[in-house]
PDB file of C-alpha atoms in Angstrom:
ATOM      1  CA  UNK A  15       0.000   0.000   0.000  1.00 82.00           C
ATOM      2  CA  UNK A  16       2.735   2.485   0.946  1.00 93.00           C
ATOM      3  CA  UNK A  17       5.783   1.102  -0.934  1.00 95.00           C
ATOM      4  CA  UNK A  18       5.506   3.460  -3.890  1.00 95.00           C
ATOM      5  CA  UNK A  19       4.820   6.435  -1.612  1.00 96.00           C
ATOM      6  CA  UNK A  20       8.098   5.921   0.274  1.00 97.00           C
ATOM      7  CA  UNK A  21      10.121   4.557  -2.663  1.00 96.00           C
ATOM      8  CA  UNK A  22      10.402   1.045  -1.267  1.00 97.00           C
ATOM      9  CA  UNK A  23      10.950  -2.052  -3.379  1.00 96.00           C
ATOM     10  CA  UNK A  24       9.887  -4.526  -0.689  1.00 95.00           C
ATOM     11  CA  UNK A  25       7.822  -4.630   2.470  1.00 95.00           C
ATOM     12  CA  UNK A  26      10.399  -3.791   5.180  1.00 97.00           C
ATOM     13  CA  UNK A  27       8.476  -4.964   8.233  1.00 97.00           C
ATOM     14  CA  UNK A  28       6.751  -8.174   7.263  1.00 92.00           C
ATOM     15  CA  UNK A  29       6.074 -10.766   9.963  1.00 90.00           C
ATOM     16  CA  UNK A  30       7.191 -13.725   7.829  1.00 91.00           C
ATOM     17  CA  UNK A  31      10.882 -14.393   8.608  1.00 91.00           C
ATOM     18  CA  UNK A  32      12.949 -13.408   5.583  1.00 93.00           C
ATOM     19  CA  UNK A  33      16.682 -14.005   5.940  1.00 93.00           C
ATOM     20  CA  UNK A  34      17.384 -11.243   3.417  1.00 94.00           C
ATOM     21  CA  UNK A  35      16.509  -8.861   6.279  1.00 95.00           C
ATOM     22  CA  UNK A  36      18.654 -10.646   8.880  1.00 94.00           C
ATOM     23  CA  UNK A  37      20.528  -8.131  11.016  1.00 91.00           C
ATOM     24  CA  UNK A  38      23.777  -9.166  12.646  1.00 89.00           C
ATOM     25  CA  UNK A  39      22.790  -7.602  15.986  1.00 92.00           C
ATOM     26  CA  UNK A  40      24.837  -8.509  19.042  1.00 92.00           C
ATOM     27  CA  UNK A  41      22.506 -11.160  20.473  1.00 94.00           C
ATOM     28  CA  UNK A  42      21.805 -12.785  17.127  1.00 94.00           C
ATOM     29  CA  UNK A  43      25.490 -12.630  16.189  1.00 94.00           C
ATOM     30  CA  UNK A  44      26.543 -14.314  19.432  1.00 96.00           C
ATOM     31  CA  UNK A  45      23.878 -17.005  19.046  1.00 96.00           C
ATOM     32  CA  UNK A  46      24.825 -17.630  15.415  1.00 96.00           C
ATOM     33  CA  UNK A  47      28.517 -17.860  16.265  1.00 95.00           C
ATOM     34  CA  UNK A  48      27.735 -20.300  19.062  1.00 95.00           C
ATOM     35  CA  UNK A  49      25.748 -22.493  16.668  1.00 96.00           C
ATOM     36  CA  UNK A  50      28.563 -22.537  14.131  1.00 93.00           C
ATOM     37  CA  UNK A  51      31.212 -23.377  16.739  1.00 93.00           C
ATOM     38  CA  UNK A  52      29.066 -26.103  18.323  1.00 93.00           C
ATOM     39  CA  UNK A  53      28.330 -27.758  14.986  1.00 93.00           C
ATOM     40  CA  UNK A  54      31.971 -27.510  13.934  1.00 89.00           C
ATOM     41  CA  UNK A  55      32.883 -29.314  17.152  1.00 87.00           C
ATOM     42  CA  UNK A  56      30.352 -32.056  16.427  1.00 84.00           C
ATOM     43  CA  UNK A  57      28.251 -31.465  19.538  1.00 80.00           C
ATOM     44  CA  UNK A  58      25.166 -33.632  19.996  1.00 80.00           C
ATOM     45  CA  UNK A  59      22.609 -31.247  21.524  1.00 91.00           C
ATOM     46  CA  UNK A  60      22.508 -27.449  21.117  1.00 96.00           C
ATOM     47  CA  UNK A  61      19.786 -25.167  22.498  1.00 97.00           C
ATOM     48  CA  UNK A  62      18.680 -21.598  21.753  1.00 97.00           C
ATOM     49  CA  UNK A  63      15.847 -20.068  23.786  1.00 97.00           C
ATOM     50  CA  UNK A  64      14.174 -16.684  23.581  1.00 97.00           C
ATOM     51  CA  UNK A  65      10.927 -14.935  24.376  1.00 96.00           C
ATOM     52  CA  UNK A  66       8.140 -14.722  21.813  1.00 95.00           C
ATOM     53  CA  UNK A  67       9.108 -12.474  18.912  1.00 95.00           C
ATOM     54  CA  UNK A  68      12.850 -12.211  19.624  1.00 96.00           C
ATOM     55  CA  UNK A  69      13.827 -13.742  16.273  1.00 94.00           C
ATOM     56  CA  UNK A  70      14.365 -17.450  16.947  1.00 95.00           C
ATOM     57  CA  UNK A  71      12.751 -18.602  13.697  1.00 94.00           C
ATOM     58  CA  UNK A  72      14.718 -16.025  11.704  1.00 95.00           C
ATOM     59  CA  UNK A  73      17.930 -17.286  13.313  1.00 95.00           C
ATOM     60  CA  UNK A  74      16.853 -20.875  12.648  1.00 95.00           C
ATOM     61  CA  UNK A  75      16.316 -20.198   8.940  1.00 95.00           C
ATOM     62  CA  UNK A  76      19.554 -18.229   8.720  1.00 95.00           C
ATOM     63  CA  UNK A  77      21.386 -21.263  10.083  1.00 95.00           C
ATOM     64  CA  UNK A  78      19.702 -23.613   7.614  1.00 95.00           C
ATOM     65  CA  UNK A  79      20.522 -21.301   4.696  1.00 94.00           C
ATOM     66  CA  UNK A  80      24.144 -20.877   5.758  1.00 94.00           C
ATOM     67  CA  UNK A  81      25.227 -24.495   6.231  1.00 94.00           C
ATOM     68  CA  UNK A  82      27.166 -25.708   3.194  1.00 93.00           C
ATOM     69  CA  UNK A  83      26.989 -28.964   1.264  1.00 93.00           C
ATOM     70  CA  UNK A  84      28.996 -30.833   3.890  1.00 93.00           C
ATOM     71  CA  UNK A  85      25.876 -30.736   6.061  1.00 95.00           C
ATOM     72  CA  UNK A  86      22.626 -32.620   5.534  1.00 96.00           C
ATOM     73  CA  UNK A  87      19.837 -30.757   7.312  1.00 96.00           C
ATOM     74  CA  UNK A  88      16.449 -31.936   8.538  1.00 96.00           C
ATOM     75  CA  UNK A  89      13.893 -29.394   9.788  1.00 97.00           C
ATOM     76  CA  UNK A  90      10.909 -29.994  12.087  1.00 96.00           C
ATOM     77  CA  UNK A  91       8.865 -26.755  12.370  1.00 94.00           C
ATOM     78  CA  UNK A  92       5.941 -28.218  14.324  1.00 90.00           C
ATOM     79  CA  UNK A  93       7.183 -30.723  16.915  1.00 93.00           C
ATOM     80  CA  UNK A  94       3.887 -31.244  18.751  1.00 95.00           C
ATOM     81  CA  UNK A  95       4.087 -34.926  17.820  1.00 95.00           C
ATOM     82  CA  UNK A  96       4.050 -38.215  19.686  1.00 95.00           C
ATOM     83  CA  UNK A  97       7.274 -40.283  19.464  1.00 94.00           C
ATOM     84  CA  UNK A  98       6.085 -42.382  16.522  1.00 93.00           C
ATOM     85  CA  UNK A  99       4.940 -39.337  14.530  1.00 93.00           C
ATOM     86  CA  UNK A 100       8.203 -37.556  15.383  1.00 95.00           C
ATOM     87  CA  UNK A 101      10.297 -40.462  14.111  1.00 94.00           C
ATOM     88  CA  UNK A 102       8.205 -40.590  10.960  1.00 93.00           C
ATOM     89  CA  UNK A 103       8.737 -36.850  10.359  1.00 94.00           C
ATOM     90  CA  UNK A 104      12.502 -37.207  10.898  1.00 95.00           C
ATOM     91  CA  UNK A 105      12.650 -40.233   8.581  1.00 94.00           C
ATOM     92  CA  UNK A 106      10.832 -38.307   5.849  1.00 93.00           C
ATOM     93  CA  UNK A 107      13.194 -35.346   6.255  1.00 95.00           C
ATOM     94  CA  UNK A 108      16.114 -37.740   5.831  1.00 95.00           C
ATOM     95  CA  UNK A 109      14.638 -39.066   2.598  1.00 94.00           C
ATOM     96  CA  UNK A 110      13.520 -42.408   4.005  1.00 91.00           C
ATOM     97  CA  UNK A 111      10.460 -43.902   2.352  1.00 85.00           C
ATOM     98  CA  UNK A 112       7.955 -44.617   5.099  1.00 79.00           C
ATOM     99  CA  UNK A 113       5.225 -47.239   5.085  1.00 79.00           C
ATOM    100  CA  UNK A 114       1.892 -46.517   6.709  1.00 73.00           C
ATOM    101  CA  UNK A 115       2.139 -49.679   8.802  1.00 77.00           C
ATOM    102  CA  UNK A 116       5.610 -48.864  10.155  1.00 76.00           C
ATOM    103  CA  UNK A 117       5.912 -48.484  13.917  1.00 84.00           C
ATOM    104  CA  UNK A 118       8.477 -46.782  16.119  1.00 87.00           C
ATOM    105  CA  UNK A 119      10.977 -49.654  15.870  1.00 88.00           C
ATOM    106  CA  UNK A 120      10.866 -49.640  12.062  1.00 89.00           C
ATOM    107  CA  UNK A 121      11.409 -45.885  12.013  1.00 91.00           C
ATOM    108  CA  UNK A 122      14.340 -46.160  14.427  1.00 90.00           C
ATOM    109  CA  UNK A 123      16.027 -48.777  12.263  1.00 90.00           C
ATOM    110  CA  UNK A 124      15.401 -46.834   9.056  1.00 92.00           C
ATOM    111  CA  UNK A 125      16.748 -43.612  10.586  1.00 93.00           C
ATOM    112  CA  UNK A 126      19.845 -45.378  11.873  1.00 92.00           C
ATOM    113  CA  UNK A 127      20.588 -46.958   8.490  1.00 93.00           C
ATOM    114  CA  UNK A 128      20.094 -43.653   6.685  1.00 95.00           C
ATOM    115  CA  UNK A 129      22.355 -41.793   9.111  1.00 94.00           C
ATOM    116  CA  UNK A 130      25.112 -44.340   8.599  1.00 93.00           C
ATOM    117  CA  UNK A 131      24.782 -43.850   4.824  1.00 94.00           C
ATOM    118  CA  UNK A 132      24.974 -40.070   5.075  1.00 95.00           C
ATOM    119  CA  UNK A 133      27.976 -40.086   7.406  1.00 92.00           C
ATOM    120  CA  UNK A 134      29.717 -42.547   5.057  1.00 92.00           C
ATOM    121  CA  UNK A 135      29.186 -39.935   2.307  1.00 94.00           C
ATOM    122  CA  UNK A 136      31.043 -37.389   4.437  1.00 93.00           C
ATOM    123  CA  UNK A 137      27.923 -35.530   5.585  1.00 94.00           C
ATOM    124  CA  UNK A 138      27.251 -34.061   9.017  1.00 94.00           C
ATOM    125  CA  UNK A 139      23.553 -34.535   9.735  1.00 95.00           C
ATOM    126  CA  UNK A 140      21.869 -31.673  11.580  1.00 96.00           C
ATOM    127  CA  UNK A 141      18.308 -31.935  12.868  1.00 97.00           C
ATOM    128  CA  UNK A 142      16.783 -28.520  13.629  1.00 97.00           C
ATOM    129  CA  UNK A 143      13.625 -28.394  15.762  1.00 97.00           C
ATOM    130  CA  UNK A 144      11.741 -25.090  15.980  1.00 96.00           C
ATOM    131  CA  UNK A 145       9.194 -24.327  18.741  1.00 96.00           C
ATOM    132  CA  UNK A 146      10.720 -27.161  20.764  1.00 96.00           C
ATOM    133  CA  UNK A 147       8.854 -26.086  23.910  1.00 97.00           C
ATOM    134  CA  UNK A 148       5.751 -27.640  22.317  1.00 96.00           C
ATOM    135  CA  UNK A 149       7.235 -31.143  22.285  1.00 96.00           C
ATOM    136  CA  UNK A 150       5.662 -33.680  24.652  1.00 96.00           C
ATOM    137  CA  UNK A 151       8.167 -35.000  27.225  1.00 95.00           C
ATOM    138  CA  UNK A 152       8.021 -38.515  25.735  1.00 95.00           C
ATOM    139  CA  UNK A 153       8.950 -37.095  22.325  1.00 96.00           C
ATOM    140  CA  UNK A 154      11.895 -35.197  23.794  1.00 95.00           C
ATOM    141  CA  UNK A 155      13.069 -38.456  25.336  1.00 94.00           C
ATOM    142  CA  UNK A 156      12.674 -40.134  21.933  1.00 93.00           C
ATOM    143  CA  UNK A 157      14.840 -37.366  20.489  1.00 93.00           C
ATOM    144  CA  UNK A 158      17.528 -38.132  23.072  1.00 91.00           C
ATOM    145  CA  UNK A 159      17.547 -41.776  22.025  1.00 90.00           C
ATOM    146  CA  UNK A 160      18.246 -40.736  18.429  1.00 89.00           C
ATOM    147  CA  UNK A 161      21.158 -38.617  19.652  1.00 86.00           C
ATOM    148  CA  UNK A 162      22.704 -41.792  21.096  1.00 82.00           C
ATOM    149  CA  UNK A 163      23.406 -43.064  17.578  1.00 78.00           C
ATOM    150  CA  UNK A 164      27.125 -42.806  16.902  1.00 72.00           C
ATOM    151  CA  UNK A 165      30.147 -44.539  15.436  1.00 67.00           C
ATOM    152  CA  UNK A 166      33.383 -45.105  17.326  1.00 58.00           C
ATOM    153  CA  UNK A 167      34.604 -41.659  16.326  1.00 66.00           C
ATOM    154  CA  UNK A 168      31.609 -39.411  15.695  1.00 78.00           C
ATOM    155  CA  UNK A 169      27.947 -38.839  16.382  1.00 85.00           C
ATOM    156  CA  UNK A 170      25.591 -39.682  13.554  1.00 91.00           C
ATOM    157  CA  UNK A 171      23.310 -36.710  14.171  1.00 93.00           C
ATOM    158  CA  UNK A 172      23.501 -33.254  15.760  1.00 94.00           C
ATOM    159  CA  UNK A 173      20.306 -31.748  17.170  1.00 96.00           C
ATOM    160  CA  UNK A 174      19.549 -28.025  17.516  1.00 97.00           C
ATOM    161  CA  UNK A 175      16.540 -26.998  19.620  1.00 97.00           C
ATOM    162  CA  UNK A 176      14.940 -23.558  19.251  1.00 97.00           C
ATOM    163  CA  UNK A 177      12.265 -22.712  21.792  1.00 97.00           C
ATOM    164  CA  UNK A 178      10.647 -20.285  24.183  1.00 97.00           C
ATOM    165  CA  UNK A 179      11.760 -20.126  27.857  1.00 96.00           C
ATOM    166  CA  UNK A 180       9.182 -22.821  28.611  1.00 97.00           C
ATOM    167  CA  UNK A 181      11.655 -25.237  27.012  1.00 97.00           C
ATOM    168  CA  UNK A 182      14.104 -24.664  29.875  1.00 96.00           C
ATOM    169  CA  UNK A 183      11.380 -25.335  32.422  1.00 95.00           C
ATOM    170  CA  UNK A 184      10.402 -28.486  30.547  1.00 96.00           C
ATOM    171  CA  UNK A 185      13.980 -29.763  30.446  1.00 95.00           C
ATOM    172  CA  UNK A 186      14.309 -29.097  34.189  1.00 95.00           C
ATOM    173  CA  UNK A 187      11.880 -31.955  34.919  1.00 94.00           C
ATOM    174  CA  UNK A 188      13.558 -34.910  36.565  1.00 94.00           C
ATOM    175  CA  UNK A 189      12.320 -37.261  33.830  1.00 92.00           C
ATOM    176  CA  UNK A 190      14.365 -35.320  31.238  1.00 95.00           C
ATOM    177  CA  UNK A 191      17.571 -34.899  33.232  1.00 93.00           C
ATOM    178  CA  UNK A 192      19.479 -37.198  30.874  1.00 93.00           C
ATOM    179  CA  UNK A 193      18.592 -35.004  27.895  1.00 93.00           C
ATOM    180  CA  UNK A 194      19.496 -31.821  29.783  1.00 93.00           C
ATOM    181  CA  UNK A 195      22.929 -33.259  30.509  1.00 92.00           C
ATOM    182  CA  UNK A 196      23.434 -33.786  26.771  1.00 91.00           C
ATOM    183  CA  UNK A 197      22.979 -30.066  26.004  1.00 93.00           C
ATOM    184  CA  UNK A 198      26.579 -28.878  25.697  1.00 91.00           C
ATOM    185  CA  UNK A 199      25.954 -25.452  24.137  1.00 94.00           C
ATOM    186  CA  UNK A 200      23.083 -23.141  25.061  1.00 95.00           C
ATOM    187  CA  UNK A 201      22.207 -19.502  24.413  1.00 96.00           C
ATOM    188  CA  UNK A 202      19.385 -17.226  25.571  1.00 96.00           C
ATOM    189  CA  UNK A 203      18.437 -14.778  22.833  1.00 96.00           C
ATOM    190  CA  UNK A 204      17.879 -11.275  24.297  1.00 96.00           C
ATOM    191  CA  UNK A 205      15.680  -8.502  22.903  1.00 96.00           C
ATOM    192  CA  UNK A 206      17.372  -5.645  21.064  1.00 97.00           C
ATOM    193  CA  UNK A 207      18.816  -2.786  23.065  1.00 96.00           C
ATOM    194  CA  UNK A 208      18.114   0.851  22.209  1.00 96.00           C
ATOM    195  CA  UNK A 209      20.893   1.166  19.649  1.00 96.00           C
ATOM    196  CA  UNK A 210      20.114  -2.297  18.293  1.00 96.00           C
ATOM    197  CA  UNK A 211      16.487  -1.322  17.715  1.00 97.00           C
ATOM    198  CA  UNK A 212      17.584   1.785  15.836  1.00 97.00           C
ATOM    199  CA  UNK A 213      19.981  -0.231  13.660  1.00 97.00           C
ATOM    200  CA  UNK A 214      17.318  -2.890  13.099  1.00 97.00           C
ATOM    201  CA  UNK A 215      14.806  -0.381  11.730  1.00 98.00           C
ATOM    202  CA  UNK A 216      17.304   1.416   9.534  1.00 97.00           C
ATOM    203  CA  UNK A 217      18.731  -1.874   8.239  1.00 97.00           C
ATOM    204  CA  UNK A 218      15.318  -3.204   7.219  1.00 97.00           C
ATOM    205  CA  UNK A 219      14.345   0.065   5.562  1.00 97.00           C
ATOM    206  CA  UNK A 220      17.588   0.156   3.575  1.00 97.00           C
ATOM    207  CA  UNK A 221      17.277  -3.527   2.641  1.00 97.00           C
ATOM    208  CA  UNK A 222      13.770  -2.798   1.346  1.00 97.00           C
ATOM    209  CA  UNK A 223      15.288  -0.297  -1.102  1.00 97.00           C
ATOM    210  CA  UNK A 224      14.822   3.050   0.648  1.00 96.00           C
ATOM    211  CA  UNK A 225      17.548   5.587  -0.151  1.00 94.00           C
ATOM    212  CA  UNK A 226      16.034   8.924   0.844  1.00 92.00           C
ATOM    213  CA  UNK A 227      16.349  11.086   3.941  1.00 93.00           C
ATOM    214  CA  UNK A 228      15.897   9.476   7.346  1.00 96.00           C
ATOM    215  CA  UNK A 229      12.522   7.725   7.160  1.00 97.00           C
ATOM    216  CA  UNK A 230      11.917   7.424  10.931  1.00 98.00           C
ATOM    217  CA  UNK A 231      12.887  10.570  12.812  1.00 97.00           C
ATOM    218  CA  UNK A 232      14.765  10.407  16.119  1.00 97.00           C
ATOM    219  CA  UNK A 233      11.730  10.736  18.379  1.00 97.00           C
ATOM    220  CA  UNK A 234       9.991   7.961  16.423  1.00 97.00           C
ATOM    221  CA  UNK A 235      12.996   5.640  16.803  1.00 97.00           C
ATOM    222  CA  UNK A 236      13.136   6.244  20.543  1.00 96.00           C
ATOM    223  CA  UNK A 237       9.409   5.713  20.885  1.00 97.00           C
ATOM    224  CA  UNK A 238       9.513   2.401  18.999  1.00 97.00           C
ATOM    225  CA  UNK A 239      12.125   1.083  21.407  1.00 97.00           C
ATOM    226  CA  UNK A 240      10.182   2.143  24.494  1.00 96.00           C
ATOM    227  CA  UNK A 241       6.927   0.673  23.200  1.00 97.00           C
ATOM    228  CA  UNK A 242       8.360  -2.583  21.839  1.00 97.00           C
ATOM    229  CA  UNK A 243      11.013  -3.106  24.540  1.00 96.00           C
ATOM    230  CA  UNK A 244      13.279  -4.239  21.728  1.00 96.00           C
ATOM    231  CA  UNK A 245      11.231  -7.259  20.667  1.00 97.00           C
ATOM    232  CA  UNK A 246      11.741  -7.514  16.874  1.00 96.00           C
ATOM    233  CA  UNK A 247       8.252  -8.803  16.112  1.00 96.00           C
ATOM    234  CA  UNK A 248       6.660  -5.862  17.942  1.00 97.00           C
ATOM    235  CA  UNK A 249       9.072  -3.485  16.209  1.00 98.00           C
ATOM    236  CA  UNK A 250       7.869  -4.852  12.870  1.00 97.00           C
ATOM    237  CA  UNK A 251       4.196  -4.516  13.777  1.00 97.00           C
ATOM    238  CA  UNK A 252       4.539  -0.956  15.081  1.00 98.00           C
ATOM    239  CA  UNK A 253       6.740   0.261  12.234  1.00 98.00           C
ATOM    240  CA  UNK A 254       4.413  -1.238   9.624  1.00 97.00           C
ATOM    241  CA  UNK A 255       1.389   0.482  11.162  1.00 97.00           C
ATOM    242  CA  UNK A 256       3.303   3.755  11.569  1.00 98.00           C
ATOM    243  CA  UNK A 257       4.214   3.706   7.867  1.00 98.00           C
ATOM    244  CA  UNK A 258       0.546   3.171   7.053  1.00 97.00           C
ATOM    245  CA  UNK A 259      -0.412   6.109   9.287  1.00 97.00           C
ATOM    246  CA  UNK A 260       2.183   8.358   7.646  1.00 97.00           C
ATOM    247  CA  UNK A 261       1.071   7.267   4.198  1.00 97.00           C
ATOM    248  CA  UNK A 262      -2.560   7.935   5.079  1.00 96.00           C
ATOM    249  CA  UNK A 263      -1.679  11.529   5.985  1.00 97.00           C
ATOM    250  CA  UNK A 264       0.573  12.007   2.986  1.00 97.00           C
ATOM    251  CA  UNK A 265       3.658  12.482   5.187  1.00 97.00           C
ATOM    252  CA  UNK A 266       7.122  11.580   3.907  1.00 96.00           C
ATOM    253  CA  UNK A 267       8.647  10.894   7.318  1.00 97.00           C
ATOM    254  CA  UNK A 268       7.467   8.783  10.259  1.00 98.00           C
ATOM    255  CA  UNK A 269       7.176  10.729  13.507  1.00 97.00           C
ATOM    256  CA  UNK A 270       6.348   9.957  17.106  1.00 97.00           C
ATOM    257  CA  UNK A 271       2.735  10.860  16.413  1.00 97.00           C
ATOM    258  CA  UNK A 272       2.463   8.096  13.826  1.00 98.00           C
ATOM    259  CA  UNK A 273       3.956   5.649  16.336  1.00 97.00           C
ATOM    260  CA  UNK A 274       1.460   6.703  19.003  1.00 96.00           C
ATOM    261  CA  UNK A 275      -1.340   5.826  16.581  1.00 96.00           C
ATOM    262  CA  UNK A 276       0.333   2.480  15.874  1.00 97.00           C
ATOM    263  CA  UNK A 277       0.630   1.626  19.571  1.00 97.00           C
ATOM    264  CA  UNK A 278      -3.001   2.526  20.232  1.00 95.00           C
ATOM    265  CA  UNK A 279      -3.986   0.162  17.410  1.00 95.00           C
ATOM    266  CA  UNK A 280      -1.929  -2.767  18.760  1.00 95.00           C
ATOM    267  CA  UNK A 281      -3.222  -5.039  21.502  1.00 91.00           C
ATOM    268  CA  UNK A 282      -0.789  -5.947  24.247  1.00 87.00           C
ATOM    269  CA  UNK A 283       1.392  -2.866  23.741  1.00 91.00           C
ATOM    270  CA  UNK A 284       1.104   0.054  26.159  1.00 87.00           C
ATOM    271  CA  UNK A 285       1.825   3.683  25.447  1.00 86.00           C
ATOM    272  CA  UNK A 286       5.182   4.580  27.059  1.00 84.00           C
ATOM    273  CA  UNK A 287       4.547   7.003  29.914  1.00 70.00           C
ATOM    274  CA  UNK A 288       0.817   6.633  29.360  1.00 51.00           C
ATOM    275  CA  UNK A 289      -1.785   8.599  31.291  1.00 43.00           C
ATOM    276  CA  UNK A 290      -2.962   5.324  32.826  1.00 43.00           C
ATOM    277  CA  UNK A 291       0.418   4.854  34.462  1.00 40.00           C
ATOM    278  CA  UNK A 292       0.396   8.395  35.868  1.00 37.00           C
ATOM    279  CA  UNK A 293      -3.148   7.986  37.142  1.00 37.00           C
ATOM    280  CA  UNK A 294      -2.207   4.746  38.893  1.00 38.00           C
ATOM    281  CA  UNK A 295       0.885   6.317  40.474  1.00 37.00           C
ATOM    282  CA  UNK A 296      -1.128   9.336  41.582  1.00 37.00           C
ATOM    283  CA  UNK A 297      -3.873   7.180  43.062  1.00 39.00           C
ATOM    284  CA  UNK A 298      -1.286   5.188  45.005  1.00 37.00           C
ATOM    285  CA  UNK A 299       0.278   8.397  46.315  1.00 39.00           C
ATOM    286  CA  UNK A 300      -3.108   9.789  47.336  1.00 39.00           C
ATOM    287  CA  UNK A 301      -3.996   6.517  49.002  1.00 42.00           C
ATOM    288  CA  UNK A 302      -0.757   6.493  50.983  1.00 37.00           C
ATOM    289  CA  UNK A 303      -1.319  10.106  51.966  1.00 43.00           C
ATOM    290  CA  UNK A 304      -4.787   9.324  53.302  1.00 34.00           C
ATOM    291  CA  UNK A 305      -3.493   6.294  55.221  1.00 37.00           C
ATOM    292  CA  UNK A 306      -0.635   8.276  56.763  1.00 37.00           C
ATOM    293  CA  UNK A 307      -2.997  11.102  57.647  1.00 43.00           C
ATOM    294  CA  UNK A 308      -5.315   8.682  59.399  1.00 37.00           C
ATOM    295  CA  UNK A 309      -2.394   7.128  61.290  1.00 37.00           C
ATOM    296  CA  UNK A 310      -1.007  10.423  62.526  1.00 37.00           C
ATOM    297  CA  UNK A 311      -4.401  11.558  63.761  1.00 40.00           C
ATOM    298  CA  UNK A 312      -5.406   8.257  65.417  1.00 43.00           C
ATOM    299  CA  UNK A 313      -5.386   8.075  69.218  1.00 45.00           C
ATOM    300  CA  UNK A 314      -1.953   6.762  70.200  1.00 45.00           C
ATOM    301  CA  UNK A 315      -0.466   7.784  66.857  1.00 45.00           C
ATOM    302  CA  UNK A 316       2.092  10.513  66.328  1.00 37.00           C
ATOM    303  CA  UNK A 317       0.600  13.962  66.854  1.00 37.00           C
TER     304      UNK A 317
END
């Protein structure tokens, strides 16, 4: 709707992860480096956790797109599967022809045989599981059993788990302590800081083809950070709506006013320094004042 108005070639703040817009921000850079080092060292289990909207899926796809031909990758985007269904999904990702009557033992054997073939071809097999916090505990245990497959010198498969903080709480259960002990590399993905949010917005705008004067003015950039708290998904939502607001008014630059409209239109996001917050603080102060006044005037109280 607004691309032509602002001279953009692409939509800069889409919600679908697009690795062309990947920003090498500090947290994402550290996580990506950790993944590369861990895989280079042949580690069995690797874990990346982060709150909703912090860019886990983007990082996951960046990893998949970056690994060269020496790696064979399998990707499970929806792991809410029982152990049999999980093994079937992994087998299919590995190119194993599955039969409808196959059970968990048949899948285990087929996966093992296929892994041996791939390793013999000089491949490192990497299984990437997104939204891993959704996995049932029995399926996580089934995943651990697959990680046991190894030759005398190397593991047959390396497993990378991406998930929300609930994944850590799930792995803390006593029944999954063996899996938790297998996790040798782990990283918690943080939200963007103030400067990171600024760079994120400007990077996405430039990647989308904008080459004019500063599209988001300074007050708008500061306001986005305060409202989004540096969560990339919220940054995308607010910036997209702010661009629509600016376009609707015929403005060529996004200002704080456009961001205020965007925040008001977005559920779950509060206006920074909103009137509600001041009213609450004032009501608390008044309430304390009344209580103290009553205390000091009560019989036996300080006079």
